[in-house]
GROMACS .gro file of C-alpha atoms in nm:
model
  190
    1UNK     CA    1  -6.361 -10.059   2.537
    2UNK     CA    2  -6.078 -10.096   2.775
    3UNK     CA    3  -5.951  -9.798   3.023
    4UNK     CA    4  -5.625  -9.789   3.163
    5UNK     CA    5  -5.604  -9.582   3.488
    6UNK     CA    6  -5.212  -9.486   3.537
    7UNK     CA    7  -5.148  -9.356   3.919
    8UNK     CA    8  -4.929  -9.013   3.880
    9UNK     CA    9  -4.571  -9.032   4.016
   10UNK     CA   10  -4.553  -8.865   4.343
   11UNK     CA   11  -4.355  -8.526   4.301
   12UNK     CA   12  -4.213  -8.376   4.630
   13UNK     CA   13  -4.005  -8.082   4.679
   14UNK     CA   14  -3.774  -8.117   4.990
   15UNK     CA   15  -3.551  -7.913   5.223
   16UNK     CA   16  -3.209  -7.972   5.342
   17UNK     CA   17  -3.108  -8.171   5.568
   18UNK     CA   18  -3.445  -8.378   5.499
   19UNK     CA   19  -3.454  -8.741   5.457
   20UNK     CA   20  -3.660  -8.925   5.161
   21UNK     CA   21  -3.890  -9.232   5.246
   22UNK     CA   22  -3.600  -9.492   5.172
   23UNK     CA   23  -3.876  -9.804   5.018
   24UNK     CA   24  -3.946  -9.603   4.725
   25UNK     CA   25  -3.743  -9.491   4.403
   26UNK     CA   26  -3.691  -9.127   4.351
   27UNK     CA   27  -3.562  -8.994   4.062
   28UNK     CA   28  -3.346  -8.642   4.119
   29UNK     CA   29  -3.532  -8.356   3.885
   30UNK     CA   30  -3.287  -8.052   4.113
   31UNK     CA   31  -3.075  -8.037   4.383
   32UNK     CA   32  -2.869  -8.307   4.532
   33UNK     CA   33  -2.857  -8.591   4.771
   34UNK     CA   34  -2.602  -8.787   4.943
   35UNK     CA   35  -2.697  -9.143   5.068
   36UNK     CA   36  -2.560  -9.259   5.394
   37UNK     CA   37  -2.503  -9.493   5.670
   38UNK     CA   38  -2.357  -9.519   5.990
   39UNK     CA   39  -2.055  -9.679   6.195
   40UNK     CA   40  -2.063  -9.819   6.559
   41UNK     CA   41  -1.989  -9.472   6.692
   42UNK     CA   42  -2.259  -9.334   6.520
   43UNK     CA   43  -2.024  -9.161   6.272
   44UNK     CA   44  -2.161  -9.104   5.916
   45UNK     CA   45  -2.027  -9.276   5.638
   46UNK     CA   46  -2.108  -9.103   5.304
   47UNK     CA   47  -2.229  -9.402   5.027
   48UNK     CA   48  -2.248  -9.115   4.756
   49UNK     CA   49  -2.329  -8.810   4.639
   50UNK     CA   50  -2.632  -8.743   4.335
   51UNK     CA   51  -2.746  -8.526   4.160
   52UNK     CA   52  -2.994  -8.388   3.895
   53UNK     CA   53  -3.092  -8.677   3.651
   54UNK     CA   54  -2.976  -8.965   3.870
   55UNK     CA   55  -3.194  -9.184   4.072
   56UNK     CA   56  -3.179  -9.319   4.424
   57UNK     CA   57  -3.308  -9.560   4.647
   58UNK     CA   58  -3.192  -9.792   4.947
   59UNK     CA   59  -3.358 -10.135   4.804
   60UNK     CA   60  -3.018 -10.225   4.646
   61UNK     CA   61  -2.795 -10.167   4.928
   62UNK     CA   62  -2.695 -10.447   5.141
   63UNK     CA   63  -2.627 -10.166   5.387
   64UNK     CA   64  -2.911 -10.112   5.694
   65UNK     CA   65  -3.016  -9.836   5.769
   66UNK     CA   66  -2.907  -9.635   5.453
   67UNK     CA   67  -3.028  -9.264   5.434
   68UNK     CA   68  -3.137  -9.079   5.153
   69UNK     CA   69  -3.052  -8.711   5.291
   70UNK     CA   70  -3.096  -8.369   5.080
   71UNK     CA   71  -2.793  -8.178   5.060
   72UNK     CA   72  -2.973  -7.892   4.875
   73UNK     CA   73  -3.371  -7.785   4.846
   74UNK     CA   74  -3.459  -8.103   4.592
   75UNK     CA   75  -3.714  -8.178   4.388
   76UNK     CA   76  -3.798  -8.529   4.310
   77UNK     CA   77  -4.032  -8.776   4.169
   78UNK     CA   78  -4.103  -9.149   4.257
   79UNK     CA   79  -3.960  -9.360   3.980
   80UNK     CA   80  -4.068  -9.733   3.859
   81UNK     CA   81  -3.738  -9.830   3.716
   82UNK     CA   82  -3.672 -10.087   3.442
   83UNK     CA   83  -3.411 -10.346   3.465
   84UNK     CA   84  -3.173 -10.145   3.225
   85UNK     CA   85  -3.253  -9.833   3.478
   86UNK     CA   86  -3.140 -10.111   3.801
   87UNK     CA   87  -2.781 -10.223   3.612
   88UNK     CA   88  -2.721  -9.827   3.569
   89UNK     CA   89  -2.763  -9.779   3.891
   90UNK     CA   90  -2.598 -10.031   4.048
   91UNK     CA   91  -2.261  -9.950   3.828
   92UNK     CA   92  -2.314  -9.576   3.971
   93UNK     CA   93  -2.372  -9.684   4.331
   94UNK     CA   94  -2.036  -9.896   4.268
   95UNK     CA   95  -1.861  -9.621   4.114
   96UNK     CA   96  -1.951  -9.352   4.370
   97UNK     CA   97  -1.805  -9.602   4.616
   98UNK     CA   98  -1.515  -9.701   4.461
   99UNK     CA   99  -1.399  -9.303   4.433
  100UNK     CA  100  -1.504  -9.205   4.777
  101UNK     CA  101  -1.349  -9.492   4.950
  102UNK     CA  102  -0.990  -9.390   4.686
  103UNK     CA  103  -1.010  -9.039   4.810
  104UNK     CA  104  -1.047  -9.155   5.196
  105UNK     CA  105  -0.735  -9.397   5.151
  106UNK     CA  106  -0.535  -9.066   5.096
  107UNK     CA  107  -0.321  -9.074   5.389
  108UNK     CA  108  -0.220  -8.675   5.341
  109UNK     CA  109  -0.516  -8.468   5.445
  110UNK     CA  110  -0.389  -8.164   5.214
  111UNK     CA  111  -0.397  -8.403   4.927
  112UNK     CA  112  -0.715  -8.577   5.012
  113UNK     CA  113  -0.960  -8.310   5.028
  114UNK     CA  114  -0.788  -8.173   4.687
  115UNK     CA  115  -0.891  -8.525   4.600
  116UNK     CA  116  -1.245  -8.477   4.689
  117UNK     CA  117  -1.271  -8.150   4.528
  118UNK     CA  118  -1.153  -8.286   4.237
  119UNK     CA  119  -1.422  -8.539   4.239
  120UNK     CA  120  -1.681  -8.307   4.294
  121UNK     CA  121  -1.566  -8.103   4.036
  122UNK     CA  122  -1.558  -8.415   3.777
  123UNK     CA  123  -1.887  -8.506   3.872
  124UNK     CA  124  -2.112  -8.218   3.965
  125UNK     CA  125  -1.947  -7.904   3.808
  126UNK     CA  126  -1.812  -7.784   3.502
  127UNK     CA  127  -1.463  -8.020   3.344
  128UNK     CA  128  -1.211  -7.820   3.081
  129UNK     CA  129  -0.891  -7.876   3.002
  130UNK     CA  130  -0.763  -7.624   3.226
  131UNK     CA  131  -0.928  -7.804   3.540
  132UNK     CA  132  -1.269  -7.794   3.768
  133UNK     CA  133  -1.499  -7.534   3.859
  134UNK     CA  134  -1.774  -7.576   4.102
  135UNK     CA  135  -1.988  -7.434   4.329
  136UNK     CA  136  -1.966  -7.534   4.668
  137UNK     CA  137  -2.260  -7.316   4.751
  138UNK     CA  138  -2.523  -7.491   4.517
  139UNK     CA  139  -2.473  -7.767   4.638
  140UNK     CA  140  -2.483  -7.718   5.015
  141UNK     CA  141  -2.122  -7.827   5.097
  142UNK     CA  142  -2.038  -7.666   5.375
  143UNK     CA  143  -1.694  -7.704   5.554
  144UNK     CA  144  -1.866  -7.932   5.796
  145UNK     CA  145  -2.001  -8.132   5.517
  146UNK     CA  146  -1.678  -8.165   5.316
  147UNK     CA  147  -1.517  -8.302   5.648
  148UNK     CA  148  -1.822  -8.549   5.680
  149UNK     CA  149  -1.709  -8.713   5.304
  150UNK     CA  150  -1.314  -8.725   5.358
  151UNK     CA  151  -1.286  -8.809   5.745
  152UNK     CA  152  -1.145  -8.444   5.877
  153UNK     CA  153  -1.241  -8.193   6.117
  154UNK     CA  154  -1.450  -7.912   5.986
  155UNK     CA  155  -1.132  -7.706   6.140
  156UNK     CA  156  -0.886  -7.857   5.940
  157UNK     CA  157  -1.095  -7.810   5.616
  158UNK     CA  158  -1.142  -7.447   5.669
  159UNK     CA  159  -0.771  -7.417   5.710
  160UNK     CA  160  -0.671  -7.561   5.393
  161UNK     CA  161  -0.916  -7.456   5.188
  162UNK     CA  162  -0.797  -7.095   5.331
  163UNK     CA  163  -0.443  -7.250   5.293
  164UNK     CA  164  -0.546  -7.325   4.894
  165UNK     CA  165  -0.675  -7.019   4.825
  166UNK     CA  166  -0.346  -6.829   4.955
  167UNK     CA  167  -0.121  -7.098   4.762
  168UNK     CA  168  -0.318  -7.029   4.410
  169UNK     CA  169  -0.383  -7.399   4.458
  170UNK     CA  170  -0.759  -7.289   4.448
  171UNK     CA  171  -0.909  -6.986   4.260
  172UNK     CA  172  -1.183  -6.788   4.373
  173UNK     CA  173  -1.387  -6.719   4.068
  174UNK     CA  174  -1.685  -6.588   4.246
  175UNK     CA  175  -1.804  -6.549   4.574
  176UNK     CA  176  -1.961  -6.892   4.544
  177UNK     CA  177  -1.763  -7.045   4.278
  178UNK     CA  178  -1.417  -7.234   4.285
  179UNK     CA  179  -1.184  -7.330   4.028
  180UNK     CA  180  -0.887  -7.606   4.070
  181UNK     CA  181  -0.632  -7.594   3.803
  182UNK     CA  182  -0.528  -7.943   3.629
  183UNK     CA  183  -0.213  -7.833   3.732
  184UNK     CA  184  -0.268  -7.835   4.105
  185UNK     CA  185  -0.386  -8.193   4.072
  186UNK     CA  186  -0.103  -8.487   4.152
  187UNK     CA  187  -0.156  -8.775   3.952
  188UNK     CA  188  -0.231  -8.971   4.269
  189UNK     CA  189  -0.506  -8.727   4.354
  190UNK     CA  190  -0.659  -8.794   3.967
   0.00000   0.00000   0.00000
């Protein structure tokens, strides 16, 4: 009779701004994470934003270093991917990069921020035929982190968010939730 001993997967609870060890694969149980690197001047370049059900690793990136940073309180579990999991991750990484790149190529700062909010709403919010509902608080996306994601300054993001709310482009549903009506999005932003 043979006995098999299976090591229990490492499970961590981390706080916002904590960094996960990059030499392991992590399945996100709760919370939000971003993967990032830096340019020569030390400016952060976001490579992806990940949420519950996704898994992250630095193992399949050509860029070095890649930091896996918690945006919120996060619960992750060490994960041993199968080949199909790796293929799905690589496809999602490509999709994330392309979408973030597309947002960052929008020349108009107004449209760039709106495109970023729509992307976050599609990816992590509630989608309806009327638009996207998202909670920046749930994802711990401050004005500074939004600015980092789309290459603007924090002051510019704050001014534009206030203006969007005043013009009805963004609707404040509750203290923490925003709604972006589909009619507010021009075709080049979607």
